[in-house]
Amino acid sequence: MCNLRRGSLIKYVLIGVWLTLVSAVSLAIYFQDRFLLIENKYVAYLDDRNGPVLSRSEGLVRWRELIDKQGIHDGDMLSTGESSSARVRFDKERAVFLGEDTQVKITAIGSEKGTAFVIKLLRGSAVPQINDKCTQCPPLILRAGEESFTISAGKKVAVFKAQGSKEVKKFQTQSIASNADFQEIVAAIKPAVAAIAPPPPPPPQDVALTTVFLHPEPAQRPPPAASQVPRPAPAPAPAPAPALPPIEAVKMEAKPAENGVEYWTMGPFESILDQHIDFPVSMPDSLRTDSSLALRPFIEISGNGKTEQIFANQATDLTIRVPLKSIKIVSTSKMSGGIKKYLFNARTGVEIVRGSAHSKFVSEGIVGTQIISIGEVPEGQLNVGLGDFNPTVVNLSSVWLAKKAEIDLVDAKISIFIFKSSDFSKLASLVRGTSKLALDRRRPIGTDGMFVVRDDEVVAQMYGLNMNKQNIDKIMALLGGDFVFKGQRTAYRDVQGFGQHNSGDPLWSLISKGQVLYILKRGTLYPVSQEFLKSSAELTSFIGNQAQAIFVKKVEIVSHN
């Protein structure tokens, strides 16, 4: 009886131990599945994503799917799917973008400036980023294969693994614009690098052939000696695919166009879509002189998340014609002071083919370019600043596109302030001919200057370092002016309405108070006072039909018809 009770007790103890173990294992799986790491603090979080993103903490086997804003621990591995991308943020100044089919490991390290992060790229593509203004931020260190990239403020570099390679040993890089947004970076780091040719298959092994008989072998016929068995000659190994130049040997020119140069048109952008822009393209001499390479230079343009590549007709071409239709597809537009600007990026590239191997290389530098449409100038006043004075004959009905540099109004050599935008078209030859142009809607500084009068109305003011007599006469002629005076604008009075003067007229009242008036007749200013004219009637007679203007203060007539 005692033994029975002792056996029951042992049984219950074993059942209790079994239940305790099952509960502990279940809880361990539960917490492991949810990665409830209490002691480790988050070092980053998932800021944005396109598609699923998986995470696996150090020492664990199972992967979990992250949700938006979920934390990431030191030592975690992250993985994106074949059509997924993500942005992981360390703080408000630092982040890393992960492309499709990418796997990285994130490690936090201490530095003098704070916590730096090492991003080990195991496969796929990644773009580390630090805010342009955060010059004191600890760096982001991207390790890819045998290479290491230290990312500082304002620098972005996209790193790609070679497609078709399981074990990453060699990466390709390209620069990303520092102001690119998430969608633009996602588009840029799509796996567009051409696949590297697979290694040739191994040569077939030698095979010893044996004699096979359909009938029993005669007893008197001994089997042939092994040395007498014929062996075919081994098949020659296929020639390996010719290698392409290493990426560090291909240094493309960074500038397909000058920085700070824009393209201007006086017609709406839609009216010039059948035109093009010629971009220069160059490549290393080592490529041009290698007769084993087939080269296709191209210009790559981008801007709104879309990318277009326009190839040269011949490998020896020094320029590539980029259609405005393609630019319109990739550009972003914005309004600035009522003037529409179309912005896009451009860089040079080359496609290299040797045998069955091929790849594309692009320049690290990206040039920001814009097309400024000034065909629809808004109503109102407008300042036109010219960097140089070079009038060019233009047909106002034609549509043109010209390369010019946009400058600030204060840097213009000649500035023309027009009071009505309808006069802008009269300045088309100056706008077309200058190489540097400024458009600004601010009013001119001060009320003193040189003013153009047309049909008894001040229509423009001119100022600048290059306001010589020849240029003044040309601008007055373009605006259809009657004369140009230098002085205070408020000194000018319209002669219309003073045909019937009397002692109550404002002008005669000024003369009566001893003020001198200045009458412009046939290009000459005549001062008049009460000593010269004794009555309003004499003033009216003197003004007559030939007076062009009346001034209440002394001015200088600079130009007149």
mmCIF file of C-alpha atoms in Angstrom, residues 88-274:
data_model
loop_
_atom_site.group_PDB
_atom_site.id
_atom_site.type_symbol
_atom_site.label_atom_id
_atom_site.label_comp_id
_atom_site.label_asym_id
_atom_site.label_seq_id
_atom_site.Cartn_x
_atom_site.Cartn_y
_atom_site.Cartn_z
ATOM 1 C CA VAL A 88 15.147 52.959 -41.665
ATOM 2 C CA ARG A 89 15.708 56.056 -39.551
ATOM 3 C CA PHE A 90 18.265 56.326 -36.746
ATOM 4 C CA ASP A 91 17.230 59.843 -35.742
ATOM 5 C CA LYS A 92 15.755 62.886 -37.457
ATOM 6 C CA GLU A 93 19.058 63.594 -39.243
ATOM 7 C CA ARG A 94 20.229 60.090 -40.278
ATOM 8 C CA ALA A 95 18.600 57.284 -42.250
ATOM 9 C CA VAL A 96 19.342 54.439 -44.650
ATOM 10 C CA PHE A 97 17.258 53.425 -47.679
ATOM 11 C CA LEU A 98 17.004 49.722 -48.537
ATOM 12 C CA GLY A 99 16.243 48.603 -52.079
ATOM 13 C CA GLU A 100 14.554 45.476 -53.373
ATOM 14 C CA ASP A 101 15.781 42.021 -52.268
ATOM 15 C CA THR A 102 18.157 43.558 -49.741
ATOM 16 C CA GLN A 103 19.572 42.239 -46.460
ATOM 17 C CA VAL A 104 21.591 44.317 -43.981
ATOM 18 C CA LYS A 105 22.857 44.064 -40.411
ATOM 19 C CA ILE A 106 22.844 47.184 -38.213
ATOM 20 C CA THR A 107 25.388 47.663 -35.427
ATOM 21 C CA ALA A 108 25.718 50.680 -33.120
ATOM 22 C CA ILE A 109 29.218 51.854 -32.148
ATOM 23 C CA GLY A 110 30.356 54.668 -29.899
ATOM 24 C CA SER A 111 32.282 57.677 -31.190
ATOM 25 C CA GLU A 112 33.416 61.075 -29.928
ATOM 26 C CA LYS A 113 30.394 62.726 -31.551
ATOM 27 C CA GLY A 114 27.870 60.187 -30.294
ATOM 28 C CA THR A 115 26.545 56.900 -31.638
ATOM 29 C CA ALA A 116 27.682 55.946 -35.114
ATOM 30 C CA PHE A 117 26.156 53.039 -37.003
ATOM 31 C CA VAL A 118 27.693 50.321 -39.145
ATOM 32 C CA ILE A 119 25.408 49.032 -41.893
ATOM 33 C CA LYS A 120 26.704 45.756 -43.288
ATOM 34 C CA LEU A 121 25.225 45.116 -46.723
ATOM 35 C CA LEU A 122 24.863 41.386 -47.242
ATOM 36 C CA ARG A 123 22.994 41.615 -50.519
ATOM 37 C CA GLY A 124 20.884 44.044 -52.517
ATOM 38 C CA SER A 125 21.266 47.841 -52.481
ATOM 39 C CA ALA A 126 21.381 50.556 -49.834
ATOM 40 C CA VAL A 127 21.640 54.355 -49.659
ATOM 41 C CA PRO A 128 22.801 55.876 -46.334
ATOM 42 C CA GLN A 129 21.912 59.547 -45.822
ATOM 43 C CA ILE A 130 22.784 62.325 -43.342
ATOM 44 C CA ASN A 131 21.068 65.721 -43.445
ATOM 45 C CA ASP A 132 23.042 68.399 -45.299
ATOM 46 C CA LYS A 133 23.056 70.739 -42.288
ATOM 47 C CA CYS A 134 24.060 68.146 -39.683
ATOM 48 C CA THR A 135 27.834 68.611 -39.943
ATOM 49 C CA GLN A 136 28.351 67.366 -36.381
ATOM 50 C CA CYS A 137 26.353 64.147 -36.758
ATOM 51 C CA PRO A 138 28.237 60.868 -36.163
ATOM 52 C CA PRO A 139 28.843 59.090 -39.465
ATOM 53 C CA LEU A 140 27.061 56.162 -41.048
ATOM 54 C CA ILE A 141 29.493 53.467 -42.177
ATOM 55 C CA LEU A 142 28.350 51.206 -45.006
ATOM 56 C CA ARG A 143 30.339 47.980 -45.403
ATOM 57 C CA ALA A 144 29.817 46.072 -48.624
ATOM 58 C CA GLY A 145 32.003 43.093 -49.346
ATOM 59 C CA GLU A 146 35.605 44.232 -49.041
ATOM 60 C CA GLU A 147 34.767 47.928 -49.314
ATOM 61 C CA SER A 148 33.714 50.472 -46.719
ATOM 62 C CA PHE A 149 31.981 53.849 -47.259
ATOM 63 C CA THR A 150 31.839 56.544 -44.574
ATOM 64 C CA ILE A 151 28.832 58.820 -45.092
ATOM 65 C CA SER A 152 28.967 62.370 -43.723
ATOM 66 C CA ALA A 153 26.552 65.313 -43.872
ATOM 67 C CA GLY A 154 24.855 65.850 -47.226
ATOM 68 C CA LYS A 155 26.445 62.804 -48.869
ATOM 69 C CA LYS A 156 24.534 59.928 -50.397
ATOM 70 C CA VAL A 157 25.928 56.889 -52.175
ATOM 71 C CA ALA A 158 23.949 53.984 -53.576
ATOM 72 C CA VAL A 159 25.692 50.614 -53.300
ATOM 73 C CA PHE A 160 24.603 47.626 -55.400
ATOM 74 C CA LYS A 161 25.547 43.997 -55.340
ATOM 75 C CA ALA A 162 26.186 42.337 -58.694
ATOM 76 C CA GLN A 163 22.971 40.722 -59.844
ATOM 77 C CA GLY A 164 23.041 36.963 -60.051
ATOM 78 C CA SER A 165 25.753 36.721 -57.418
ATOM 79 C CA LYS A 166 24.855 34.908 -54.206
ATOM 80 C CA GLU A 167 28.088 35.640 -52.380
ATOM 81 C CA VAL A 168 28.694 39.377 -52.549
ATOM 82 C CA LYS A 169 32.323 40.218 -53.198
ATOM 83 C CA LYS A 170 32.104 43.189 -55.552
ATOM 84 C CA PHE A 171 29.709 46.099 -55.430
ATOM 85 C CA GLN A 172 28.871 48.920 -57.768
ATOM 86 C CA THR A 173 28.166 52.464 -56.581
ATOM 87 C CA GLN A 174 26.426 55.561 -57.828
ATOM 88 C CA SER A 175 25.770 58.970 -56.270
ATOM 89 C CA ILE A 176 22.286 60.149 -55.341
ATOM 90 C CA ALA A 177 21.195 63.813 -55.286
ATOM 91 C CA SER A 178 21.314 65.140 -51.713
ATOM 92 C CA ASN A 179 17.782 66.543 -52.024
ATOM 93 C CA ALA A 180 16.202 63.355 -53.427
ATOM 94 C CA ASP A 181 13.066 62.223 -51.636
ATOM 95 C CA PHE A 182 12.052 58.666 -50.669
ATOM 96 C CA GLN A 183 10.315 57.815 -53.964
ATOM 97 C CA GLU A 184 13.193 59.199 -56.044
ATOM 98 C CA ILE A 185 15.710 57.115 -54.093
ATOM 99 C CA VAL A 186 13.524 54.008 -54.404
ATOM 100 C CA ALA A 187 13.444 54.517 -58.178
ATOM 101 C CA ALA A 188 17.195 55.121 -58.318
ATOM 102 C CA ILE A 189 18.206 51.993 -56.433
ATOM 103 C CA LYS A 190 16.022 49.558 -58.317
ATOM 104 C CA PRO A 191 18.303 46.726 -59.465
ATOM 105 C CA ALA A 192 19.127 48.201 -62.858
ATOM 106 C CA VAL A 193 22.736 47.037 -62.971
ATOM 107 C CA ALA A 194 23.218 44.577 -65.809
ATOM 108 C CA ALA A 195 23.712 40.939 -64.821
ATOM 109 C CA ILE A 196 27.279 39.719 -64.817
ATOM 110 C CA ALA A 197 27.889 36.853 -67.197
ATOM 111 C CA PRO A 198 27.738 33.470 -65.366
ATOM 112 C CA PRO A 199 30.979 31.493 -65.090
ATOM 113 C CA PRO A 200 31.588 28.948 -67.846
ATOM 114 C CA PRO A 201 30.517 25.331 -67.129
ATOM 115 C CA PRO A 202 33.309 22.975 -65.943
ATOM 116 C CA PRO A 203 34.879 20.772 -68.636
ATOM 117 C CA PRO A 204 33.520 17.210 -68.835
ATOM 118 C CA GLN A 205 35.454 14.547 -66.937
ATOM 119 C CA ASP A 206 37.434 11.879 -68.762
ATOM 120 C CA VAL A 207 35.355 8.736 -69.233
ATOM 121 C CA ALA A 208 36.942 5.296 -69.794
ATOM 122 C CA LEU A 209 35.011 3.386 -72.459
ATOM 123 C CA THR A 210 34.501 -0.384 -72.187
ATOM 124 C CA THR A 211 33.683 -2.888 -74.910
ATOM 125 C CA VAL A 212 30.053 -4.036 -74.899
ATOM 126 C CA PHE A 213 29.035 -7.223 -76.738
ATOM 127 C CA LEU A 214 25.526 -8.152 -77.813
ATOM 128 C CA HIS A 215 26.463 -11.868 -77.696
ATOM 129 C CA PRO A 216 28.526 -13.798 -75.221
ATOM 130 C CA GLU A 217 32.209 -13.088 -75.601
ATOM 131 C CA PRO A 218 34.175 -15.999 -77.231
ATOM 132 C CA ALA A 219 36.282 -17.850 -74.662
ATOM 133 C CA GLN A 220 39.383 -17.767 -76.853
ATOM 134 C CA ARG A 221 39.241 -13.935 -77.108
ATOM 135 C CA PRO A 222 40.824 -12.264 -74.094
ATOM 136 C CA PRO A 223 39.516 -8.919 -73.001
ATOM 137 C CA PRO A 224 41.505 -5.975 -74.256
ATOM 138 C CA ALA A 225 44.090 -4.484 -71.962
ATOM 139 C CA ALA A 226 43.158 -1.249 -70.234
ATOM 140 C CA SER A 227 45.929 0.523 -72.063
ATOM 141 C CA GLN A 228 44.394 -0.524 -75.393
ATOM 142 C CA VAL A 229 40.952 0.929 -74.696
ATOM 143 C CA PRO A 230 40.576 4.004 -76.944
ATOM 144 C CA ARG A 231 39.905 7.253 -75.101
ATOM 145 C CA PRO A 232 38.566 10.311 -76.818
ATOM 146 C CA ALA A 233 40.465 13.519 -76.428
ATOM 147 C CA PRO A 234 39.000 15.651 -73.624
ATOM 148 C CA ALA A 235 36.711 18.436 -74.840
ATOM 149 C CA PRO A 236 38.412 21.823 -74.610
ATOM 150 C CA ALA A 237 37.063 24.065 -71.876
ATOM 151 C CA PRO A 238 34.981 26.921 -73.275
ATOM 152 C CA ALA A 239 36.724 30.247 -73.271
ATOM 153 C CA PRO A 240 35.715 32.351 -70.276
ATOM 154 C CA ALA A 241 33.495 35.329 -70.957
ATOM 155 C CA PRO A 242 35.730 38.357 -71.542
ATOM 156 C CA ALA A 243 35.818 40.544 -68.482
ATOM 157 C CA LEU A 244 34.675 44.131 -68.542
ATOM 158 C CA PRO A 245 36.795 46.947 -67.176
ATOM 159 C CA PRO A 246 36.543 47.186 -63.382
ATOM 160 C CA ILE A 247 34.179 49.894 -62.179
ATOM 161 C CA GLU A 248 36.989 51.933 -60.649
ATOM 162 C CA ALA A 249 38.588 52.158 -64.103
ATOM 163 C CA VAL A 250 35.484 53.743 -65.616
ATOM 164 C CA LYS A 251 35.437 57.371 -64.519
ATOM 165 C CA MET A 252 32.661 59.152 -66.358
ATOM 166 C CA GLU A 253 32.624 62.913 -66.620
ATOM 167 C CA ALA A 254 30.408 64.326 -63.887
ATOM 168 C CA LYS A 255 29.037 67.311 -65.812
ATOM 169 C CA PRO A 256 27.000 66.922 -69.011
ATOM 170 C CA ALA A 257 26.215 70.643 -68.661
ATOM 171 C CA GLU A 258 27.533 73.580 -66.706
ATOM 172 C CA ASN A 259 26.193 74.160 -63.229
ATOM 173 C CA GLY A 260 24.046 77.262 -62.937
ATOM 174 C CA VAL A 261 23.045 77.274 -66.612
ATOM 175 C CA GLU A 262 19.378 77.231 -67.510
ATOM 176 C CA TYR A 263 17.449 77.055 -70.734
ATOM 177 C CA TRP A 264 14.965 79.857 -71.377
ATOM 178 C CA THR A 265 12.093 80.197 -73.805
ATOM 179 C CA MET A 266 9.682 83.056 -74.471
ATOM 180 C CA GLY A 267 6.973 80.611 -75.480
ATOM 181 C CA PRO A 268 5.002 78.076 -73.431
ATOM 182 C CA PHE A 269 6.928 74.840 -72.843
ATOM 183 C CA GLU A 270 4.298 72.827 -74.687
ATOM 184 C CA SER A 271 4.973 74.826 -77.861
ATOM 185 C CA ILE A 272 8.618 73.722 -78.092
ATOM 186 C CA LEU A 273 8.281 69.994 -77.384
ATOM 187 C CA ASP A 274 9.531 69.175 -80.887
#
